[in-house]
Coordinates of C-alpha atoms and ligand atoms in Angstrom, one line a residue:
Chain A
X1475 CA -8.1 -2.1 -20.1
X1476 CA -10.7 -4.5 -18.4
X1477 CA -9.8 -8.0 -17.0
X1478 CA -10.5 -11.1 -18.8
X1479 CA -13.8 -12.3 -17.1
X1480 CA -13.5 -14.6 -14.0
X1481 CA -16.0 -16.0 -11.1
X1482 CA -16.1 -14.2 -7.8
X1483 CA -16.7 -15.6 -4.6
X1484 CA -16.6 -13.9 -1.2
X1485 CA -16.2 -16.8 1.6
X1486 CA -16.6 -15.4 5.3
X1487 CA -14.1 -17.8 7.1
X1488 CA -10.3 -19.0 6.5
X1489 CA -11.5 -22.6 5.7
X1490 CA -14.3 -21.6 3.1
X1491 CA -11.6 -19.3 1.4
X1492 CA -9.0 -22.6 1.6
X1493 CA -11.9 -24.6 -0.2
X1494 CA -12.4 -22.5 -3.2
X1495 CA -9.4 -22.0 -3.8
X1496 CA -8.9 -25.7 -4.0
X1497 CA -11.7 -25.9 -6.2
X1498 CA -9.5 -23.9 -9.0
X1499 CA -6.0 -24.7 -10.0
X1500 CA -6.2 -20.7 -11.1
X1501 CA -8.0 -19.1 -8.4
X1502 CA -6.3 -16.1 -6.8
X1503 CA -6.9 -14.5 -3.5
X1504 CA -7.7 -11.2 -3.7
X1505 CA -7.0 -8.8 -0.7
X1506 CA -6.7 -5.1 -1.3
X1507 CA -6.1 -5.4 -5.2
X1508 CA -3.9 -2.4 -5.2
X1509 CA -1.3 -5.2 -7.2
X1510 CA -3.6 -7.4 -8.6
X1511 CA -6.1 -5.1 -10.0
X1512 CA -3.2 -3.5 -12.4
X1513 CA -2.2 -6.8 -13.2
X1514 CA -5.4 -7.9 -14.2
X1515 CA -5.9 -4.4 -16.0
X1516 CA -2.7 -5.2 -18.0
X1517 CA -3.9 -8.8 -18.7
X1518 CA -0.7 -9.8 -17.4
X1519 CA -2.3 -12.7 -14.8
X1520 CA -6.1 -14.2 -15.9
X1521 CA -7.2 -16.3 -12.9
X1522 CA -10.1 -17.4 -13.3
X1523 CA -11.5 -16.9 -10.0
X1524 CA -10.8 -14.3 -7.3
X1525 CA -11.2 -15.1 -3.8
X1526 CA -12.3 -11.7 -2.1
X1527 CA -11.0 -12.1 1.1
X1528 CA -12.5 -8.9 2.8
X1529 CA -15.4 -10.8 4.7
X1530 CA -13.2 -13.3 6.5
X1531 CA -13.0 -11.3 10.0
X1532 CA -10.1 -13.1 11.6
X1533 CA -7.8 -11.9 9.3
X1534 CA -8.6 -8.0 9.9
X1535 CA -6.7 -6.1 12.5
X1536 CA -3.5 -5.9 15.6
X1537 CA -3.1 -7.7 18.3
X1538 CA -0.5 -8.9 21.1
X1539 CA 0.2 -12.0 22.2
X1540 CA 3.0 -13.3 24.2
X1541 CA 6.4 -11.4 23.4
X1542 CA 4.3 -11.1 19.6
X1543 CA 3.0 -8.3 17.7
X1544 CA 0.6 -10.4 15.8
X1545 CA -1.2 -8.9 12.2
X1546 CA -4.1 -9.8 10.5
X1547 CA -2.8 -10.4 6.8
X1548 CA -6.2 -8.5 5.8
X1549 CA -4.9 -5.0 7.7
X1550 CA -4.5 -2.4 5.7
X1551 CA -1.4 -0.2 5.4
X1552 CA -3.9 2.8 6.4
X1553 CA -4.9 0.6 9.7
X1554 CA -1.7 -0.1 10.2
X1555 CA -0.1 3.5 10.2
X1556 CA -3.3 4.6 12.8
X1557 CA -2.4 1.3 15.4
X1558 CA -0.7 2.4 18.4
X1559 CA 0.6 -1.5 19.0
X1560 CA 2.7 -1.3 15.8
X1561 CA 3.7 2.3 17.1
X1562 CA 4.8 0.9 20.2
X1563 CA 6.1 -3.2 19.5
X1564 CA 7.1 -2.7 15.6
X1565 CA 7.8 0.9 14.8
X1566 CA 9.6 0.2 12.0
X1567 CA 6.6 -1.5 10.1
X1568 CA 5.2 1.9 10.4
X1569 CA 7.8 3.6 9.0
X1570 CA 8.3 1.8 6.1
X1571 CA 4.5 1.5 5.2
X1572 CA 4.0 5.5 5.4
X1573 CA 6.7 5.3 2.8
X1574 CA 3.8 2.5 0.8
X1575 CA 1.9 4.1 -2.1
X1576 CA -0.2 7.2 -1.8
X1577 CA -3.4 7.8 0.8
X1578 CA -5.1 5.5 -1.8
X1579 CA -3.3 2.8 -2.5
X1580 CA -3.0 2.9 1.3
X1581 CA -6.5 2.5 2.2
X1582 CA -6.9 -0.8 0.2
X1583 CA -3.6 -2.3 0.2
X1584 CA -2.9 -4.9 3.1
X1585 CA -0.2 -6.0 4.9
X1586 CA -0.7 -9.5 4.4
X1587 CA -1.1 -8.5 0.2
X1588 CA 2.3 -6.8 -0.1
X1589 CA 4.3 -10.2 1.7
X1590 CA 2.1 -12.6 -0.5
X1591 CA 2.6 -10.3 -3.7
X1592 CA 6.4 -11.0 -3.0
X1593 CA 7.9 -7.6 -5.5
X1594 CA 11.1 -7.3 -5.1
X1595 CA 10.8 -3.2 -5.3
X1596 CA 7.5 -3.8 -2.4
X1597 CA 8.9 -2.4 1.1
X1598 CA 7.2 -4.4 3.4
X1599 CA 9.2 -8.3 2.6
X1600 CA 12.6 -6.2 3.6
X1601 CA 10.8 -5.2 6.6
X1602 CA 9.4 -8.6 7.7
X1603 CA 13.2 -9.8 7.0
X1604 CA 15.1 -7.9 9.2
X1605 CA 11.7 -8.3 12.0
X1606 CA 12.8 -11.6 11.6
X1607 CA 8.8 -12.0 11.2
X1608 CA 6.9 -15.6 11.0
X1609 CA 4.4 -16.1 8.5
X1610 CA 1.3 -18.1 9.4
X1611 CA -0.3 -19.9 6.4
X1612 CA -3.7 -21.9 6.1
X1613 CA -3.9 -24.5 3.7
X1614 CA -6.1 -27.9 3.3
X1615 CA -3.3 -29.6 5.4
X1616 CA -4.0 -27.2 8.4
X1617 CA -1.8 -24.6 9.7
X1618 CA 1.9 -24.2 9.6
X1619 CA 4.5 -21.0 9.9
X1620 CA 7.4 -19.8 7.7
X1621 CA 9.8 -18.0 8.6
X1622 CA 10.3 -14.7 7.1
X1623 CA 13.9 -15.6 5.9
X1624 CA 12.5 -18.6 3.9
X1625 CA 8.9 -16.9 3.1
X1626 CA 10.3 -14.9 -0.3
X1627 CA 11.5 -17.9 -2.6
X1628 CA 11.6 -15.4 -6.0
X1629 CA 10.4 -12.8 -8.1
X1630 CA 7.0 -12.5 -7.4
X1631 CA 7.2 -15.8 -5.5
X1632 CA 6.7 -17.3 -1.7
X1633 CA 6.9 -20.4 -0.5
X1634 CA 2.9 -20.3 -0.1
X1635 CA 1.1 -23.1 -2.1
X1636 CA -1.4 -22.5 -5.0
X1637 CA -4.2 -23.3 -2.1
X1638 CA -2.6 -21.9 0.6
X1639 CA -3.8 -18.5 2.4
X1640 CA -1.4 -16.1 4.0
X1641 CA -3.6 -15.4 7.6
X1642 CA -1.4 -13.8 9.8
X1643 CA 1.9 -12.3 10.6
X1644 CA 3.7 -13.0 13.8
X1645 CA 6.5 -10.1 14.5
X1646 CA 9.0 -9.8 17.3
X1647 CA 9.1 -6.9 20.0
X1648 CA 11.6 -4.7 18.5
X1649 CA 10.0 -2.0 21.0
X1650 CA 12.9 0.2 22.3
X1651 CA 15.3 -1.1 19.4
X1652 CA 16.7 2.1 17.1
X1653 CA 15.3 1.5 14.2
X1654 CA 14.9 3.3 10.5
X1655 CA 13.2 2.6 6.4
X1656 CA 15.4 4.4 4.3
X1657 CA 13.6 4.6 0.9
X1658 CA 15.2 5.9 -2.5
X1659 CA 12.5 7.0 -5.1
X1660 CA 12.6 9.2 -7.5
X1661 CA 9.2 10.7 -7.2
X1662 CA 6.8 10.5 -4.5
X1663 CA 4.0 7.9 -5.0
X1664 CA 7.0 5.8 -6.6
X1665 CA 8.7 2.0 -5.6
X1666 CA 11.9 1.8 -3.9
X1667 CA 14.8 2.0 -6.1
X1668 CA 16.7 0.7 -3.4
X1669 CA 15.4 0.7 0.1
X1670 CA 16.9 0.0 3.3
X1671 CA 15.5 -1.2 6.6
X1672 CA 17.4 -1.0 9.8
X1673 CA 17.2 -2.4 13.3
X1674 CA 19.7 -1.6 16.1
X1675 CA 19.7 -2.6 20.0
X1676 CA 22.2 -1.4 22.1
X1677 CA 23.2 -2.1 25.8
X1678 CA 25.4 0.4 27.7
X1679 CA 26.1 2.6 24.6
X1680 CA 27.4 -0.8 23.2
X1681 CA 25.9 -2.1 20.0
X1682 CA 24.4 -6.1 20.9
X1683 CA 22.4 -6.3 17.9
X1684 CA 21.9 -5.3 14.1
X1685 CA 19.6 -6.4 11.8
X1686 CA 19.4 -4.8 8.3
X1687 CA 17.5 -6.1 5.0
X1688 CA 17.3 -4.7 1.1
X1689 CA 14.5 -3.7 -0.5
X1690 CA 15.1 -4.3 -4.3
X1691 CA 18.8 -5.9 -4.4
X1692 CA 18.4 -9.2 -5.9
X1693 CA 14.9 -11.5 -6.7
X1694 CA 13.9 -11.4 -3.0
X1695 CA 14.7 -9.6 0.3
X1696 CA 18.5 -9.5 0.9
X1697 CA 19.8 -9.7 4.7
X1698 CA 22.9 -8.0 4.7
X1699 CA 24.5 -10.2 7.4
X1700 CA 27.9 -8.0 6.4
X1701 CA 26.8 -5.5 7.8
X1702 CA 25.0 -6.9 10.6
X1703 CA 28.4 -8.1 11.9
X1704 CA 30.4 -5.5 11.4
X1705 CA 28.6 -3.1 13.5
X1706 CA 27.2 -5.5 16.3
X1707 CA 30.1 -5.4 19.5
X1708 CA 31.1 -2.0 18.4
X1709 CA 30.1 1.3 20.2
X1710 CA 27.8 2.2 17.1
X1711 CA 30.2 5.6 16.5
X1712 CA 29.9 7.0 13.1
X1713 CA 33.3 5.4 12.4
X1714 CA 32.1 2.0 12.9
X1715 CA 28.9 2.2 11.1
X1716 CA 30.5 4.4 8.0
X1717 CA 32.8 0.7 8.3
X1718 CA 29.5 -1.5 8.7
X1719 CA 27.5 -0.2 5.2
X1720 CA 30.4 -0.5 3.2
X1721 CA 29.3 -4.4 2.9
X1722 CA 26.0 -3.5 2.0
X1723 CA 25.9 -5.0 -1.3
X1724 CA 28.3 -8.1 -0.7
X1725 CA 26.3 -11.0 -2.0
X1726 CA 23.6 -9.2 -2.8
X1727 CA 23.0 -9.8 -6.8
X1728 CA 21.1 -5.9 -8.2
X1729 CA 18.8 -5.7 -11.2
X1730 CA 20.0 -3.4 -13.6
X1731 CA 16.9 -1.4 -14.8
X1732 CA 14.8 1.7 -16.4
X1733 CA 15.5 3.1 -13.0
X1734 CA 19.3 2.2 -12.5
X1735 CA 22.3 -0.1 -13.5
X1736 CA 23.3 -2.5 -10.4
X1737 CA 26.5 -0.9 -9.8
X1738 CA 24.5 2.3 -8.9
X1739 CA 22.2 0.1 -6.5
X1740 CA 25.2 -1.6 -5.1
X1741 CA 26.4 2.1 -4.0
X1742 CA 23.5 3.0 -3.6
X1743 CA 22.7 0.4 -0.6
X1744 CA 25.8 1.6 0.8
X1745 CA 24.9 5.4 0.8
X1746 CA 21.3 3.9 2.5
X1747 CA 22.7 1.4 4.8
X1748 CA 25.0 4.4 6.2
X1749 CA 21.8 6.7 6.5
X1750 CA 19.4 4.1 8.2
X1751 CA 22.2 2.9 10.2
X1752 CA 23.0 7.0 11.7
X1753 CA 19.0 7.0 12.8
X1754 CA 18.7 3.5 14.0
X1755 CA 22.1 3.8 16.7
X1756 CA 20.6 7.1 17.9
X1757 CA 22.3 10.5 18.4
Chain B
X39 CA -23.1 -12.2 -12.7
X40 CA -22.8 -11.0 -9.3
X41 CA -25.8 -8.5 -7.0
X42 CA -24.3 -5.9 -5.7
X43 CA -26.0 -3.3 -3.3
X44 CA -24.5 0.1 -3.9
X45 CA -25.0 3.8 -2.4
X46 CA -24.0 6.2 -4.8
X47 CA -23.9 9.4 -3.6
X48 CA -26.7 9.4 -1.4
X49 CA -28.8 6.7 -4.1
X50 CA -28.8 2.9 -3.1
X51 CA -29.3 0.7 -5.9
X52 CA -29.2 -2.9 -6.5
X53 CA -28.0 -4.4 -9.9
X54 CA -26.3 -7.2 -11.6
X55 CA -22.5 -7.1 -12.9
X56 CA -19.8 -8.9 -14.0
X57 CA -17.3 -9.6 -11.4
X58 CA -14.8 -8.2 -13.8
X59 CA -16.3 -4.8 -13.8
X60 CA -14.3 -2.0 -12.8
X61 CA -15.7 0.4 -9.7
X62 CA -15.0 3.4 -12.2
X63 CA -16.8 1.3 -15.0
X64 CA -19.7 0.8 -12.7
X65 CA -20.4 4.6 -11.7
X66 CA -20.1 5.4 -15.3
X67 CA -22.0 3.0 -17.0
X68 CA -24.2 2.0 -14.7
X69 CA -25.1 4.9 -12.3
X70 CA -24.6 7.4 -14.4
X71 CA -21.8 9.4 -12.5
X72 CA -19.5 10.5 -15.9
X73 CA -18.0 13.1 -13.6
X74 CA -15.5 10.7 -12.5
X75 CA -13.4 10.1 -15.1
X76 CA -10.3 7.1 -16.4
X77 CA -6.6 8.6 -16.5
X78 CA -4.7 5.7 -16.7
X79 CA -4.6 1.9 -16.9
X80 CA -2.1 1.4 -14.5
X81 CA -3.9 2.8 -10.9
X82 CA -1.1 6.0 -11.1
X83 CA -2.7 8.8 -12.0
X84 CA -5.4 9.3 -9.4
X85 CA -8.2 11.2 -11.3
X86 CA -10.5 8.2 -11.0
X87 CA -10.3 9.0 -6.7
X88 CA -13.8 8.3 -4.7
X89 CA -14.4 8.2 -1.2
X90 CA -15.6 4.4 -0.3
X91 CA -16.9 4.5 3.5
X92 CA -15.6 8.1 3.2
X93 CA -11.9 6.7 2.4
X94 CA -9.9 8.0 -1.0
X95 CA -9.4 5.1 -2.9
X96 CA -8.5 5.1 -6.7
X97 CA -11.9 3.7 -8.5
X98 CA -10.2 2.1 -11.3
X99 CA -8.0 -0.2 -8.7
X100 CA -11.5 -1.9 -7.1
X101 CA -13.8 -3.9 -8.3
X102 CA -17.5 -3.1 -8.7
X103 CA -18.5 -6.1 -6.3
X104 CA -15.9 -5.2 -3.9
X105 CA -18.0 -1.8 -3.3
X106 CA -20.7 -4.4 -2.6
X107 CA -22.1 -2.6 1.0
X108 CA -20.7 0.1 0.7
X109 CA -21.2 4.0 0.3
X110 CA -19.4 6.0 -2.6
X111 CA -19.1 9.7 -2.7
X112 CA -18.0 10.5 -6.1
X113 CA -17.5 14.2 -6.8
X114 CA -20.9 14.9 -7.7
X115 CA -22.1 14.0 -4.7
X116 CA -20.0 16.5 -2.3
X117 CA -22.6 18.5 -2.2
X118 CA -26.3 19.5 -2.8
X119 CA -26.3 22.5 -5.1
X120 CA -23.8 25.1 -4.0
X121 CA -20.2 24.1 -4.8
X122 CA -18.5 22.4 -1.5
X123 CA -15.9 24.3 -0.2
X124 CA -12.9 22.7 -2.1
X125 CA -14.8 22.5 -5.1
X126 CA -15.3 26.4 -4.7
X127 CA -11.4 27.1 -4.1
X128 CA -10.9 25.1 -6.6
X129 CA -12.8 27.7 -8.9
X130 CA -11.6 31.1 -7.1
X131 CA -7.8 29.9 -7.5
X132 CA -8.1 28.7 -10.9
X133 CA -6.6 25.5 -9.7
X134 CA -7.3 23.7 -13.3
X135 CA -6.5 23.8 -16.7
X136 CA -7.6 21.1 -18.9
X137 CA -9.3 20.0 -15.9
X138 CA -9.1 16.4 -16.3
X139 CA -7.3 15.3 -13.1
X140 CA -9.8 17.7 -11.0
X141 CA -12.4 15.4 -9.9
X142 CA -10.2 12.9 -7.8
X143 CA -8.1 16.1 -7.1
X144 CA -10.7 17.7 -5.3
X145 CA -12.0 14.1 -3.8
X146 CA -8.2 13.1 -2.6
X147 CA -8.0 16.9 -0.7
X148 CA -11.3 15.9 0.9
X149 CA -9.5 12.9 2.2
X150 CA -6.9 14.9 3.1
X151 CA -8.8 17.4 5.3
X152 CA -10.5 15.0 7.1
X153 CA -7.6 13.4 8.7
X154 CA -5.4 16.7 8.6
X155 CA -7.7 19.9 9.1
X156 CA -4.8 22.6 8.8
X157 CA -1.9 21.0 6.1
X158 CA 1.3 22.6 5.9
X159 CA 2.2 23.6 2.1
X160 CA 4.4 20.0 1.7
X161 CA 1.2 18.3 3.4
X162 CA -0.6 19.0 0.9
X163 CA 2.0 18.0 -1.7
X164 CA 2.4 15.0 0.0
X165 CA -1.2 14.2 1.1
X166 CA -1.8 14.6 -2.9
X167 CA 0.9 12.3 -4.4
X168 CA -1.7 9.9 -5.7
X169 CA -2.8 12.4 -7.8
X170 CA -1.0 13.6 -11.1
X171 CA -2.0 17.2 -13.0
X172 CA 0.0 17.4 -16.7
X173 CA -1.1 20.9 -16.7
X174 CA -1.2 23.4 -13.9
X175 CA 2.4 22.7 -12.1
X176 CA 0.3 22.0 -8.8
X177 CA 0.7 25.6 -7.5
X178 CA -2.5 27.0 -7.8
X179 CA -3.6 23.2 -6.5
X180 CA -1.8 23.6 -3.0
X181 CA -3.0 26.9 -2.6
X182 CA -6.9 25.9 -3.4
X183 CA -6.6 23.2 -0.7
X184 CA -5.2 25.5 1.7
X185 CA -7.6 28.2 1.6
X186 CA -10.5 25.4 1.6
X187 CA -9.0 24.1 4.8
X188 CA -9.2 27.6 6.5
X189 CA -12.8 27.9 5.5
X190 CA -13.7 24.7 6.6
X191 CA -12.1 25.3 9.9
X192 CA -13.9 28.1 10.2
X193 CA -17.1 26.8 9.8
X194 CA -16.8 23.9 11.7
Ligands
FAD2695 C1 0.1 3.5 -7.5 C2 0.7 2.4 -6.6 C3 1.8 2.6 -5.9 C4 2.4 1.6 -5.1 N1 3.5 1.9 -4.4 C5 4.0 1.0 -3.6 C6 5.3 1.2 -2.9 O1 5.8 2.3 -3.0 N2 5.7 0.3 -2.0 C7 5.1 -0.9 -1.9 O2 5.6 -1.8 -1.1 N3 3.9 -1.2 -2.5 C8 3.4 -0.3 -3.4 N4 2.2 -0.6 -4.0 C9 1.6 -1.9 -3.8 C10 0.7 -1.9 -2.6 O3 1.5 -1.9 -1.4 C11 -0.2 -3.1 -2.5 O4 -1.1 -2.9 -1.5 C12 0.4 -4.4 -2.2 O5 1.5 -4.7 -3.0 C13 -0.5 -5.6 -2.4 O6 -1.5 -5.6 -1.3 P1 -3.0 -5.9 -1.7 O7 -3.7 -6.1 -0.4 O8 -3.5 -4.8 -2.5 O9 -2.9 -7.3 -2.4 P2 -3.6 -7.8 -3.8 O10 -3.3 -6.9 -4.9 O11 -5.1 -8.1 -3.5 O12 -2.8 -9.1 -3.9 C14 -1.5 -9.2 -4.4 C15 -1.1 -10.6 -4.6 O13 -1.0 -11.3 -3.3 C16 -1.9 -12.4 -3.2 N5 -2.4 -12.3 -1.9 C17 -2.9 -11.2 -1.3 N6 -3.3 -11.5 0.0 C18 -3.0 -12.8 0.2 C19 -3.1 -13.7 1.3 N7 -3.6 -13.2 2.5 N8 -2.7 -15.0 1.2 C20 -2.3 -15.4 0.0 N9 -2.1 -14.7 -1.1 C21 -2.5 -13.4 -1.0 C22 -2.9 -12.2 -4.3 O14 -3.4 -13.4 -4.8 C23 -2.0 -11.5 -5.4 O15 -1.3 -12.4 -6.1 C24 1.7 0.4 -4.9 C25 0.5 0.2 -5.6 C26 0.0 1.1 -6.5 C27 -1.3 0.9 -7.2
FES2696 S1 -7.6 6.0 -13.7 FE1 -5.6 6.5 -13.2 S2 -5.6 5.9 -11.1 FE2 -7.5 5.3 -11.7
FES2697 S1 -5.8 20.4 -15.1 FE1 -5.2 19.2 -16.8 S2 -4.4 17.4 -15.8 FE2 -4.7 18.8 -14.1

């Protein structure tokens, strides 16, 4: 199908972009379109403008600053697979976004587009959770930053305001961390069913920190802070993280689904969690 | 209605749309380029693939003024006259049936050999999972792009 007919407009700076969208209670940004496009198609959203954000350079592209790994919200997944800073500072980002899609989708989609779209199946919010990542949004009050942990507010919700622009994503060096996306699908080009991202540091053979989020457990991005305590002080054996993802799924509230009941997520998450956590402690 | 400044392969054109239109919609209606057809409605199925800037992307997932600047390749532009090589595996491996997924087919494997000259057999699987055939089983597919990406090695 074809969208219902809306006004276009294709501002070259953050504040121009703000502007229109406060001209229209129902304007939408668009960024790659690989979510909102189908949306549209399906005449399940009719905005009724679309703020192309494509010209607005200082959202495009990686760079460091400080102790940050800091990310235009206009990179693409593509860009972002082909960046040697995310290899290095926030490998896990990486990971999961090879795991994003097809080539395709990949060339179009953005970063900054999966966290604002908010899906609950999406891989990247999971990922910006357990990054402990901060989200830097633009509105006609200025600047301010969320954290990641209080970013995804629902299904298909942030905490970004109707006028509000996502413009960049502050990430933590996680460089020299273990880390691993473990993704269930069922066939390749496919969402996560469950996925699991996982973030280990450890000192001396000693595990001094875990950090592990669920892709696709509840409305929004579930830390599994279970987990995350069970294994951190422990020698990260394969006893102690078999122990550690058996609380994958406490507190975490599954969809049940075309693609599975929430008692096969819950074990699900537990099988993943155990998987992610074996790669992210390190042989 | 929006001006937008297309090259189609090779062919710039300037023309007025609706912002609504769909890229796919566009090279259809407007430029005349029916080799690139609609699968789908929901951005899966791949056979709408282009090269935009000489990237894969799915034509039916982009607007027409988002191609604004911008240089398309669809399939009929590969090449001038003689088949390119993919397209011509594509033929000596009898890598289609009904033939309706072929176009962004041969346009994703493009993609592919540009960024990975010599695929392994899951490569190519892989490298092609935004693109869905209901008729061939994808065997003769694989084995098209391979034996394009020899000869293209060869003759670069
Ligand atoms: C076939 C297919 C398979 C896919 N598979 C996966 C997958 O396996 N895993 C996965 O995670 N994703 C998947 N996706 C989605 C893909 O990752 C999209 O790129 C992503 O969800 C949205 O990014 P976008 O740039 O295309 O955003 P858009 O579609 O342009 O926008 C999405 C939403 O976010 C808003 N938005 C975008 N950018 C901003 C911003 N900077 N500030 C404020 N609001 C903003 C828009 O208004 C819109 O509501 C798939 C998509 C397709 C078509
Ligand atoms: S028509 Fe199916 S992906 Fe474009
Ligand atoms: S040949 Fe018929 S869909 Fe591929």
């Amino acid at each position: 199908m074809i969208p219902v007919g809306f006004e276009y407009s294709r501002p070259s700076t953050v504040e121009e972009a703000v502007a229109a969208l406060a001209a229209d209670p129902d304007a939408k940004v668009l960024a790659g379109g690989q979510s909102l496009l189908p949306v549209l198609r399906l005449r399940l959203a009719a905005p009724t403008t679309l703020v192309d954000l494509r010209d607005v350079e200082s959202l495009h592209g990686v760079r460091v600053a400080g102790d940050d790994l800091v990310i235009g919200a206009m990179t693409t997944h593509d860009e972002i697979l082909h960046d040697a800073r995310v290899a290095e500072h926030a490998p896990l980002i990486a990971a999961a976004t090879a795991t994003v899609g097809d080539r395709q989708v990949r060339h179009l989609g953005t970063f900054g587009g999966s966290l604002s779209h908010a899906d609950p199946a999406g891989d990247l919010p999971a990922v910006a959770c357990a990054l402990d990542a901060t989200m830097v949004a633009v509105g006609p009050n200025g600047r301010r930053e969320i954290p990641a942990a209080d970013f995804f507010v629902d299904y298909l919700t942030t905490a970004l305001a109707p006028d509000e622009i996502l413009v960049e994503v502050r990430v933590p060096d996680t460089a020299g961390w273990g880390h691993r996306y473990e993704k269930f699908n069922r066939m390749a080009q496919a969402w996560s069913i469950v996925g699991v991202a996982a973030l280990v540091r450890r000192v001396d053979g000693g595990v001094t920190d875990t950090r592990v989020a669920l892709t696709n457990m509840g409305r929004r991005p579930v830390r599994a802070t279970a987990v995350e305590r069970a294994l951190t002080g422990t020698a990260g054996d394969a006893g102690a993280v078999t122990a550690a993802a058996g609380h994958a799924d406490e507190g975490a509230e599954p969809p049940s689904d075309v693609n599975g009941a929430a008692d096969y997520r819950a074990h699900l998450s537990r099988v993943l969690t155990r998987r992610a956590l074996t790669v992210a402690v390190g042989a | 209605m929006t001006r937008i400044s297309v090259t189609v392969d090779g062919v710039e054109s300037t023309d007025e749309v609706e912002p609504r239109t769909l890229l796919v919609q566009y090279l259809r209606e407007a430029r005349g380029r029916t080799g690139t057809p609609v699968g789908c409605d929901t951005s899966n199925c791949g056979a709408c693939t282009v090269l935009v800037d000489g990237r894969a992307v799915k034509s039916c997932a982009l607007l027409a003024v988002q191609a604004d600047g911008r240089e398309v390749t669809t399939v009929q532009g590969l090449s001038n006259g003689a088949l390119h090589p993919v397209q011509r595996a594509f033929h000596e491996r009898h890598a289609l049936q009904c033939g309706y997924c072929t176009p962004g087919m041969i346009m994703a494997a493009v993609d592919l050999l540009r960024e990975t000259p010599d695929p392994t057999e899951q490569e190519v699987r892989e490298g092609l999972e935004g693109n869905l055939c209901r008729c061939t089983g994808y065997q003769n597919i694989v084995a098209a792009v391979r034996d394009a990406a020899a000869e293209l090695r060869g003759a670069s």
